[in-house]
Structure formats: structure tokens, C-alpha cells
């Protein structure tokens, strides 16, 4: 498409088509984001409430909103099979088709909330499938120098979808008494699709900006690594679901990595982001805001703007520290939001300055999430798992994400009625727990190939908080490869060398300790 047009990223050639790959595949994220953005406004449209919510029933509202996430959960589990059976690209196309069917079911609903809810469930099946296939496809295809940024684009398109949904609802609110309004708002989501498909070598050539020179050394090195991976995949086969939780797996730390991925993705939802995006219009309506639709639009704009920052941060500062600091920052602003909301909840007249602070708190929370906890868990999911177990572990991690999403969607209306703004304290506590989990268990994987990440997790003498200093065998640094040494190594030999180096280092440390004891 763009010939030999390429850009330099950290000293490596990366084609403009890499950016297009990120955008096109991330349309799946846009579809998910649009559903979040539109449902927040749709559930307060007069005609919609009259038809389906029976004047605001919290139970029906909970089920209607959250059943989308249940569909996503089952779609994510099914994604483990479709990604392996049909390949990543066809699996993505299947997800889009299912989403369109679900949207059609919603648009044709008349007065049955069950009909509408099942439509959201089916649409969720499609989005859940996409949420597994897209990050894996991007992680496996993108050059490692920009892998974090490419996978972050999935979250970027989610935020753009949310903002677009907010904008549509903002302008359509004037016609909220017409049934065509909410049908049009929902139906817009079905207008998008994902065009994919290139041959492996051509894809790598275009991603590296070398479409007219597929024999380029950069492409050859990438192809060499991919051949090694495929050879190992044929040797190791595909893992079972049980193996993902087994201590006797053929892959080191399999259960460790499974629970790590599931924990991070579950906590991503319990940071509280969809507390604002699913029910933001409702929340700010009860906070004496004159125009809650406008507030929601502001939050969506902040979400998009700061996600662009994430595209820069994830490959500049890694994965661990942005997640840790982001969670701590989010906890602070959630507590401020909850404190002000609780203090003013029963007042008949609230100074406008309090409302401004609540909106500011929400914006600061969302800015942090968009730059850290929004994209990075998806990046981690694409990097953490070994090849043998990757599809199923990614599916489990994504299912945990959708489980957390469902619980937020289902419990918020009831929590809003019982706890009101004090629910923010619970979400703040979840952010503190998320920071602790990342500090204690997540290894730093930035600038490493997927194979090198697997080697790092196989090492027994590396602790997560020191993992950023680890360099794979055959490399001078994480950025610079020792070409002569690397060309002689297969991936299996790299694993053996890494273990040997670790053993030597352990013996040296033991010798030093023994010498120190003898001197004493």
C-alpha cells in the first residue's frame, strides 16, 4: 500500500503498514467501546425506559447492561478454539459477524426486555471472541520494537468508540421520546467490519517497511524466529484446559502465569472504569449536574486524549511501573470522588464547586486508566503466556476480564441504591490490591521478543521487581542483538544457555558467600 515507506522506531525499521495493522484490527475494540458509550445514554432515553425498564427497575437495568459482558465471557472462552481452529484472522471475522447478528436482534426488540437482553448477549459473544483474537494477532505480527504501541491501539479504539457513542447519544437526546432514536443509536455499531488478510512474509515485509525487499535481513531474522516458534509448537502440541492450572505442565510456571493473567484482567475492571462509563449519565444525574450527557462527553474526550499518551508510555517506561503508579493514582481520586459525593448526597442544594471537583476527580481517574490500566493488561496478555498454552490462557484471562465487567455492570445499580457514592471506596481498595499484585507477580516484558519473555518466566532466580534488568542470551541489551552469537542459537539453545548462565551465577554467589563466612 505504501511501498517502502517506513519509520525508525528505537533504531529499527517499522513500516507504516504496521500502523494500519493496528488500526484495522483494533476496530474490534471500537465496537466494544461504542457499546459502552451508547448504553450509558440509551438507558435514560424516555422511550427506551418506557419500553424496557419499567420506569427504572434496577434489576432489569442490571441484567440488560451486564448480560453483554456475560456474552463476552463465553465468547472469550470460545475464542481459544476459534483462534486455533480457524486462525487469528478468520476468528476475528467470525466475531464481527456474530456482533452484527446481536445488534440486529436488539434493533428489532419492541417491548420485551428479554428479547433486548438476549440481543446484547449475542453481541457480547462476538466482542468476547474479538477481545481474544485481536490482541494475540497484534502481538504475534507486530515488530517487537512497537508491539506495546500496536496492542495499545486496541484500547485506543475502545476509547474512541466510547467517545463516539457519547457523541451520538448527546446529539440524539433531543429525540429521546422516539423509538427510532435508540434503534438508530444501537444500529450504528453494526456498520463496521474488519478487513484482514496477507501472506506471512508479505505481512512482515510491510510491517518492516520493506515490501519490495522481503529478503531484507530484518525480515529474515523475524522469519527465522517464527520458524523456530512453529517448530516448537509442533513438538509441544496444544495444551488442555487442565494443563493451564497444573503444577506438572511441560511449560514452566504455567499455573502462575494463568492466575497472573486472570488476576490482572479481573482487576482491570474493578479499577472502576465502567462504573463511570456504563452508568455515568445516571450517576451525574443524581449529583445535581445540569447536563449529565455533556459531563459524559467530557469524560469520553479525556479518555481518548490520554490513551494517545499510553501509546508512548508502554514502550518507553515498560509495563510494571505504569501499572503500579496508575493504580495508586486512581485510588486517590476515587476516594476524593467518593468522599465529596457521600458528603453532599443528601443535601438539597450543593455548591457548584463540589460538582466541579467531582467531575475533575472523574477526569483524573479516567486519564490515568486510559494511559495505564486500559491498554497495558491487553499487552501483558499477549506477552506473558507460552506458545503451547497461549490461546487458552489468553481466553481465560479475557474471560476473567469480562467476569469483572459483568459484576460491575450488575452490581452498580444495586450499590448505587444501597451504598451510593461510598461504592467508590470499594473500587479504591481494588486499585490498591491491583498495585500490590503487579509489584509482587508481574515480570517486565518490554522490548523482549515473545520467545525471550517465555525464557524469562522459565528462570528460577529472577524475581519480578528485578526483572527489568534481565537480558536474554544472544543479546547485549534488550535492544541490541549480538548477531554472530544469535545466528548460531535456536530458541531451545537460548533456553539452555539462559539456565546455564543462571546456574553459573548461582554457583558464583554461593562461592562468594562461602568465602565471606570463612573470613568471619
Short mmCIF file of N, CA and C in Angstrom, two decimals, residues 349-484:
data_model
loop_
_atom_site.label_atom_id
_atom_site.label_comp_id
_atom_site.label_asym_id
_atom_site.label_seq_id
_atom_site.Cartn_x
_atom_site.Cartn_y
_atom_site.Cartn_z
N UNK A 349 -29.30 21.42 48.28
CA UNK A 349 -28.60 22.43 47.48
C UNK A 349 -27.10 22.20 47.63
N UNK A 350 -26.42 21.99 46.52
CA UNK A 350 -24.99 21.69 46.52
C UNK A 350 -24.25 22.77 45.75
N UNK A 351 -23.23 23.41 46.36
CA UNK A 351 -22.45 24.42 45.64
C UNK A 351 -21.87 23.84 44.36
N UNK A 352 -21.83 24.65 43.32
CA UNK A 352 -21.35 24.18 42.02
C UNK A 352 -19.89 23.74 42.08
N UNK A 353 -19.13 24.31 43.02
CA UNK A 353 -17.71 23.94 43.13
C UNK A 353 -17.54 22.47 43.48
N UNK A 354 -18.47 21.91 44.27
CA UNK A 354 -18.39 20.49 44.60
C UNK A 354 -18.58 19.62 43.36
N UNK A 355 -19.52 20.02 42.53
CA UNK A 355 -19.73 19.28 41.28
C UNK A 355 -18.52 19.34 40.37
N UNK A 356 -17.86 20.52 40.34
CA UNK A 356 -16.67 20.67 39.52
C UNK A 356 -15.57 19.72 40.00
N UNK A 357 -15.41 19.62 41.32
CA UNK A 357 -14.37 18.74 41.88
C UNK A 357 -14.70 17.28 41.56
N UNK A 358 -15.97 16.90 41.61
CA UNK A 358 -16.34 15.53 41.28
C UNK A 358 -16.04 15.20 39.82
N UNK A 359 -16.34 16.14 38.94
CA UNK A 359 -16.02 15.93 37.53
C UNK A 359 -14.51 15.87 37.33
N UNK A 360 -13.78 16.77 38.03
CA UNK A 360 -12.31 16.77 37.93
C UNK A 360 -11.74 15.44 38.43
N UNK A 361 -12.27 14.95 39.54
CA UNK A 361 -11.80 13.66 40.07
C UNK A 361 -12.03 12.54 39.07
N UNK A 362 -13.20 12.57 38.45
CA UNK A 362 -13.50 11.54 37.44
C UNK A 362 -12.55 11.63 36.26
N UNK A 363 -12.26 12.86 35.83
CA UNK A 363 -11.34 13.06 34.70
C UNK A 363 -9.93 12.59 35.03
N UNK A 364 -9.46 12.89 36.24
CA UNK A 364 -8.11 12.48 36.63
C UNK A 364 -8.01 10.96 36.74
N UNK A 365 -9.07 10.34 37.25
CA UNK A 365 -9.11 8.87 37.30
C UNK A 365 -9.07 8.28 35.90
N UNK A 366 -9.92 8.79 35.02
CA UNK A 366 -10.02 8.25 33.67
C UNK A 366 -8.73 8.49 32.89
N UNK A 367 -8.09 9.64 33.10
CA UNK A 367 -6.82 9.93 32.42
C UNK A 367 -5.76 8.89 32.77
N UNK A 368 -5.70 8.53 34.05
CA UNK A 368 -4.74 7.52 34.47
C UNK A 368 -5.07 6.15 33.91
N UNK A 369 -6.33 5.78 33.99
CA UNK A 369 -6.74 4.47 33.47
C UNK A 369 -6.42 4.36 31.98
N UNK A 370 -6.75 5.40 31.23
CA UNK A 370 -6.55 5.37 29.78
C UNK A 370 -5.07 5.23 29.42
N UNK A 371 -4.19 5.79 30.25
CA UNK A 371 -2.77 5.74 29.95
C UNK A 371 -2.08 4.50 30.50
N UNK A 372 -2.72 3.79 31.43
CA UNK A 372 -2.04 2.66 32.08
C UNK A 372 -2.91 1.40 32.08
N UNK A 373 -3.89 1.35 32.95
CA UNK A 373 -4.66 0.12 33.14
C UNK A 373 -5.60 -0.19 31.99
N UNK A 374 -5.85 0.76 31.13
CA UNK A 374 -6.66 0.47 29.95
C UNK A 374 -5.93 -0.43 28.97
N UNK A 375 -4.79 0.01 28.42
CA UNK A 375 -4.12 -0.79 27.39
C UNK A 375 -3.17 -1.85 27.90
N UNK A 376 -2.49 -1.62 29.01
CA UNK A 376 -1.37 -2.50 29.38
C UNK A 376 -1.81 -3.92 29.72
N UNK A 377 -2.92 -4.16 30.40
CA UNK A 377 -3.33 -5.57 30.60
C UNK A 377 -3.49 -6.34 29.30
N UNK A 378 -3.96 -5.69 28.23
CA UNK A 378 -4.06 -6.38 26.94
C UNK A 378 -2.68 -6.68 26.37
N UNK A 379 -1.73 -5.77 26.59
CA UNK A 379 -0.36 -6.02 26.15
C UNK A 379 0.24 -7.18 26.92
N UNK A 380 0.04 -7.16 28.23
CA UNK A 380 0.56 -8.23 29.09
C UNK A 380 -0.02 -9.58 28.68
N UNK A 381 -1.31 -9.60 28.34
CA UNK A 381 -1.94 -10.85 27.92
C UNK A 381 -1.29 -11.42 26.68
N UNK A 382 -0.89 -10.56 25.75
CA UNK A 382 -0.26 -11.03 24.52
C UNK A 382 1.18 -11.45 24.70
N UNK A 383 1.80 -11.05 25.83
CA UNK A 383 3.23 -11.31 26.02
C UNK A 383 3.54 -12.39 27.04
N UNK A 384 2.68 -12.60 28.01
CA UNK A 384 3.02 -13.39 29.19
C UNK A 384 2.98 -14.89 28.95
N UNK A 385 2.09 -15.36 28.10
CA UNK A 385 1.83 -16.79 28.02
C UNK A 385 2.74 -17.49 27.01
N UNK A 386 3.09 -18.74 27.33
CA UNK A 386 3.91 -19.56 26.44
C UNK A 386 3.10 -20.00 25.23
N UNK A 387 3.81 -20.33 24.16
CA UNK A 387 3.15 -20.66 22.91
C UNK A 387 2.19 -21.84 23.05
N UNK A 388 2.61 -22.86 23.78
CA UNK A 388 1.79 -24.08 23.91
C UNK A 388 0.44 -23.79 24.55
N UNK A 389 0.42 -22.87 25.49
CA UNK A 389 -0.80 -22.60 26.27
C UNK A 389 -1.41 -21.23 25.96
N UNK A 390 -0.83 -20.49 25.01
CA UNK A 390 -1.19 -19.07 24.84
C UNK A 390 -2.67 -18.87 24.54
N UNK A 391 -3.23 -19.61 23.60
CA UNK A 391 -4.62 -19.37 23.20
C UNK A 391 -5.58 -19.59 24.37
N UNK A 392 -5.39 -20.68 25.10
CA UNK A 392 -6.31 -20.98 26.20
C UNK A 392 -6.08 -20.05 27.39
N UNK A 393 -4.82 -19.72 27.70
CA UNK A 393 -4.57 -18.80 28.80
C UNK A 393 -5.08 -17.39 28.48
N UNK A 394 -4.90 -16.96 27.24
CA UNK A 394 -5.43 -15.66 26.83
C UNK A 394 -6.95 -15.65 26.93
N UNK A 395 -7.56 -16.77 26.57
CA UNK A 395 -9.00 -16.89 26.67
C UNK A 395 -9.47 -16.81 28.12
N UNK A 396 -8.75 -17.47 29.02
CA UNK A 396 -9.10 -17.44 30.44
C UNK A 396 -8.93 -16.04 31.02
N UNK A 397 -7.84 -15.37 30.65
CA UNK A 397 -7.59 -14.01 31.14
C UNK A 397 -8.69 -13.07 30.66
N UNK A 398 -9.06 -13.19 29.40
CA UNK A 398 -10.12 -12.34 28.86
C UNK A 398 -11.46 -12.64 29.49
N UNK A 399 -11.72 -13.93 29.75
CA UNK A 399 -12.96 -14.31 30.43
C UNK A 399 -13.02 -13.70 31.83
N UNK A 400 -11.87 -13.67 32.53
CA UNK A 400 -11.82 -13.04 33.85
C UNK A 400 -12.11 -11.54 33.74
N UNK A 401 -11.64 -10.92 32.66
CA UNK A 401 -11.92 -9.52 32.41
C UNK A 401 -13.42 -9.29 32.28
N UNK A 402 -14.06 -10.15 31.50
CA UNK A 402 -15.49 -9.99 31.27
C UNK A 402 -16.31 -10.36 32.51
N UNK A 403 -15.78 -11.26 33.34
CA UNK A 403 -16.45 -11.57 34.60
C UNK A 403 -16.45 -10.34 35.50
N UNK A 404 -15.29 -9.68 35.60
CA UNK A 404 -15.22 -8.45 36.37
C UNK A 404 -16.13 -7.38 35.80
N UNK A 405 -16.18 -7.31 34.47
CA UNK A 405 -17.04 -6.35 33.78
C UNK A 405 -18.51 -6.61 34.11
N UNK A 406 -18.88 -7.90 34.07
CA UNK A 406 -20.26 -8.27 34.40
C UNK A 406 -20.63 -7.86 35.82
N UNK A 407 -19.74 -8.14 36.77
CA UNK A 407 -20.03 -7.83 38.16
C UNK A 407 -20.20 -6.33 38.37
N UNK A 408 -19.36 -5.53 37.72
CA UNK A 408 -19.50 -4.08 37.81
C UNK A 408 -20.84 -3.65 37.21
N UNK A 409 -21.15 -4.18 36.02
CA UNK A 409 -22.39 -3.82 35.37
C UNK A 409 -23.62 -4.24 36.15
N UNK A 410 -23.55 -5.41 36.79
CA UNK A 410 -24.72 -5.93 37.51
C UNK A 410 -24.88 -5.30 38.88
N UNK A 411 -23.76 -5.08 39.59
CA UNK A 411 -23.84 -4.64 40.97
C UNK A 411 -23.99 -3.13 41.13
N UNK A 412 -23.54 -2.35 40.15
CA UNK A 412 -23.54 -0.90 40.31
C UNK A 412 -24.93 -0.32 40.60
N UNK A 413 -25.98 -0.69 39.86
CA UNK A 413 -27.30 -0.11 40.20
C UNK A 413 -27.74 -0.42 41.62
N UNK A 414 -27.45 -1.64 42.10
CA UNK A 414 -27.81 -2.01 43.46
C UNK A 414 -26.91 -1.29 44.47
N UNK A 415 -25.60 -1.19 44.15
CA UNK A 415 -24.68 -0.47 45.03
C UNK A 415 -25.02 1.01 45.08
N UNK A 416 -25.45 1.54 43.95
CA UNK A 416 -25.82 2.95 43.89
C UNK A 416 -27.03 3.22 44.79
N UNK A 417 -27.94 2.25 44.86
CA UNK A 417 -29.13 2.42 45.71
C UNK A 417 -28.80 2.20 47.18
N UNK A 418 -27.90 1.25 47.47
CA UNK A 418 -27.58 0.94 48.86
C UNK A 418 -26.43 1.74 49.44
N UNK A 419 -25.31 1.78 48.73
CA UNK A 419 -24.11 2.45 49.23
C UNK A 419 -23.94 3.86 48.69
N UNK A 420 -24.60 4.13 47.59
CA UNK A 420 -24.46 5.42 46.90
C UNK A 420 -22.99 5.64 46.54
N UNK A 421 -22.47 6.83 46.80
CA UNK A 421 -21.11 7.15 46.36
C UNK A 421 -20.03 6.42 47.17
N UNK A 422 -20.39 5.84 48.31
CA UNK A 422 -19.42 5.09 49.11
C UNK A 422 -18.90 3.87 48.37
N UNK A 423 -19.58 3.46 47.31
CA UNK A 423 -19.08 2.37 46.47
C UNK A 423 -17.69 2.69 45.93
N UNK A 424 -17.40 3.99 45.80
CA UNK A 424 -16.08 4.41 45.32
C UNK A 424 -14.95 3.96 46.23
N UNK A 425 -15.23 3.83 47.54
CA UNK A 425 -14.18 3.36 48.46
C UNK A 425 -13.82 1.90 48.17
N UNK A 426 -14.80 1.11 47.81
CA UNK A 426 -14.53 -0.29 47.46
C UNK A 426 -13.67 -0.36 46.20
N UNK A 427 -14.00 0.48 45.22
CA UNK A 427 -13.22 0.50 43.99
C UNK A 427 -11.79 1.00 44.25
N UNK A 428 -11.65 1.96 45.15
CA UNK A 428 -10.31 2.45 45.51
C UNK A 428 -9.47 1.33 46.13
N UNK A 429 -10.10 0.52 46.98
CA UNK A 429 -9.40 -0.62 47.59
C UNK A 429 -8.95 -1.62 46.54
N UNK A 430 -9.79 -1.83 45.52
CA UNK A 430 -9.42 -2.74 44.44
C UNK A 430 -8.20 -2.23 43.68
N UNK A 431 -8.08 -0.92 43.53
CA UNK A 431 -6.90 -0.35 42.88
C UNK A 431 -5.64 -0.58 43.69
N UNK A 432 -5.73 -0.47 45.01
CA UNK A 432 -4.57 -0.75 45.86
C UNK A 432 -4.16 -2.22 45.76
N UNK A 433 -5.15 -3.10 45.71
CA UNK A 433 -4.85 -4.53 45.53
C UNK A 433 -4.20 -4.78 44.19
N UNK A 434 -4.64 -4.07 43.15
CA UNK A 434 -4.07 -4.24 41.82
C UNK A 434 -2.60 -3.82 41.79
N UNK A 435 -2.27 -2.72 42.46
CA UNK A 435 -0.87 -2.28 42.53
C UNK A 435 -0.01 -3.33 43.21
N UNK A 436 -0.52 -3.94 44.28
CA UNK A 436 0.23 -4.96 45.01
C UNK A 436 0.47 -6.20 44.15
N UNK A 437 -0.54 -6.63 43.41
CA UNK A 437 -0.41 -7.82 42.55
C UNK A 437 0.66 -7.59 41.49
N UNK A 438 0.66 -6.43 40.86
CA UNK A 438 1.65 -6.15 39.82
C UNK A 438 3.05 -6.13 40.41
N UNK A 439 3.23 -5.49 41.56
CA UNK A 439 4.55 -5.41 42.17
C UNK A 439 5.10 -6.80 42.51
N UNK A 440 4.27 -7.65 43.02
CA UNK A 440 4.75 -8.95 43.52
C UNK A 440 4.86 -10.03 42.46
N UNK A 441 4.09 -9.93 41.36
CA UNK A 441 4.00 -11.08 40.46
C UNK A 441 4.29 -10.82 38.98
N UNK A 442 4.17 -9.61 38.51
CA UNK A 442 4.32 -9.36 37.08
C UNK A 442 5.78 -9.10 36.71
N UNK A 443 6.28 -9.81 35.68
CA UNK A 443 7.63 -9.60 35.17
C UNK A 443 7.62 -8.53 34.08
N UNK A 444 8.71 -7.78 33.99
CA UNK A 444 8.81 -6.72 32.98
C UNK A 444 9.16 -7.33 31.63
N UNK A 445 8.30 -7.14 30.64
CA UNK A 445 8.47 -7.79 29.34
C UNK A 445 8.71 -6.82 28.19
N UNK A 446 8.89 -5.54 28.47
CA UNK A 446 9.06 -4.58 27.39
C UNK A 446 10.36 -4.85 26.62
N UNK A 447 10.31 -4.65 25.31
CA UNK A 447 11.45 -4.79 24.38
C UNK A 447 11.93 -6.23 24.21
N UNK A 448 11.24 -7.19 24.77
CA UNK A 448 11.61 -8.59 24.59
C UNK A 448 10.74 -9.24 23.54
N UNK A 449 11.33 -10.16 22.77
CA UNK A 449 10.51 -10.98 21.87
C UNK A 449 9.64 -11.89 22.72
N UNK A 450 8.57 -12.42 22.14
CA UNK A 450 7.69 -13.30 22.90
C UNK A 450 8.44 -14.53 23.39
N UNK A 451 9.38 -14.99 22.59
CA UNK A 451 10.17 -16.15 22.98
C UNK A 451 11.08 -15.83 24.17
N UNK A 452 11.65 -14.61 24.17
CA UNK A 452 12.51 -14.20 25.29
C UNK A 452 11.70 -14.03 26.57
N UNK A 453 10.47 -13.55 26.44
CA UNK A 453 9.60 -13.44 27.62
C UNK A 453 9.37 -14.83 28.21
N UNK A 454 9.16 -15.81 27.35
CA UNK A 454 8.95 -17.18 27.82
C UNK A 454 10.19 -17.70 28.55
N UNK A 455 11.37 -17.38 28.02
CA UNK A 455 12.60 -17.79 28.67
C UNK A 455 12.73 -17.13 30.04
N UNK A 456 12.39 -15.84 30.12
CA UNK A 456 12.49 -15.12 31.39
C UNK A 456 11.60 -15.75 32.45
N UNK A 457 10.39 -16.10 32.09
CA UNK A 457 9.50 -16.73 33.06
C UNK A 457 9.98 -18.13 33.43
N UNK A 458 10.83 -18.71 32.61
CA UNK A 458 11.36 -20.05 32.91
C UNK A 458 12.51 -20.00 33.90
N UNK A 459 13.08 -18.81 34.12
CA UNK A 459 14.20 -18.67 35.04
C UNK A 459 13.71 -18.72 36.49
N UNK A 460 14.50 -19.35 37.35
CA UNK A 460 14.09 -19.52 38.74
C UNK A 460 14.76 -18.53 39.69
N UNK A 461 15.76 -17.79 39.20
CA UNK A 461 16.50 -16.89 40.09
C UNK A 461 16.15 -15.43 39.83
N UNK A 462 15.05 -15.17 39.10
CA UNK A 462 14.64 -13.80 38.80
C UNK A 462 13.34 -13.51 39.53
N UNK A 463 13.33 -12.44 40.29
CA UNK A 463 12.09 -12.02 40.96
C UNK A 463 11.47 -10.88 40.15
N UNK A 464 10.16 -10.73 40.19
CA UNK A 464 9.51 -9.74 39.33
C UNK A 464 10.05 -8.33 39.46
N UNK A 465 10.32 -7.86 40.68
CA UNK A 465 10.75 -6.48 40.87
C UNK A 465 12.19 -6.23 40.42
N UNK A 466 12.91 -7.29 40.00
CA UNK A 466 14.24 -7.12 39.43
C UNK A 466 14.30 -7.56 37.97
N UNK A 467 13.16 -7.91 37.40
CA UNK A 467 13.13 -8.50 36.06
C UNK A 467 13.48 -7.51 34.95
N UNK A 468 13.36 -6.21 35.18
CA UNK A 468 13.64 -5.23 34.14
C UNK A 468 15.11 -5.26 33.74
N UNK A 469 15.98 -5.77 34.61
CA UNK A 469 17.42 -5.80 34.32
C UNK A 469 17.84 -7.06 33.56
N UNK A 470 16.93 -8.01 33.39
CA UNK A 470 17.29 -9.26 32.73
C UNK A 470 17.44 -9.06 31.22
N UNK A 471 18.51 -9.66 30.65
CA UNK A 471 18.79 -9.60 29.21
C UNK A 471 18.83 -11.02 28.67
N UNK A 472 18.14 -11.32 27.58
CA UNK A 472 18.12 -12.69 27.04
C UNK A 472 19.46 -13.10 26.46
N UNK A 473 19.77 -14.39 26.43
CA UNK A 473 21.01 -14.88 25.81
C UNK A 473 21.08 -14.47 24.34
N UNK A 474 22.28 -14.13 23.88
CA UNK A 474 22.45 -13.72 22.49
C UNK A 474 22.23 -12.24 22.27
N UNK A 475 21.97 -11.48 23.35
CA UNK A 475 21.75 -10.05 23.26
C UNK A 475 22.73 -9.31 24.15
N UNK A 476 23.13 -8.13 23.69
CA UNK A 476 23.97 -7.25 24.51
C UNK A 476 23.09 -6.48 25.49
N UNK A 477 22.00 -5.92 24.98
CA UNK A 477 20.95 -5.32 25.79
C UNK A 477 19.62 -5.81 25.23
N UNK A 478 18.53 -5.37 25.82
CA UNK A 478 17.22 -5.79 25.29
C UNK A 478 16.97 -5.21 23.91
N UNK A 479 17.70 -4.15 23.56
CA UNK A 479 17.51 -3.53 22.25
C UNK A 479 18.49 -4.04 21.21
N UNK A 480 19.69 -4.44 21.65
CA UNK A 480 20.77 -4.75 20.71
C UNK A 480 21.08 -6.24 20.75
N UNK A 481 21.06 -6.86 19.57
CA UNK A 481 21.31 -8.29 19.44
C UNK A 481 22.76 -8.53 19.02
N UNK A 482 23.40 -9.51 19.64
CA UNK A 482 24.74 -9.95 19.23
C UNK A 482 24.56 -10.86 18.03
N UNK A 483 24.67 -10.29 16.83
CA UNK A 483 24.29 -11.00 15.62
C UNK A 483 25.05 -12.32 15.44
N UNK A 484 26.40 -12.29 15.64
CA UNK A 484 27.18 -13.52 15.41
C UNK A 484 26.78 -14.62 16.38
#
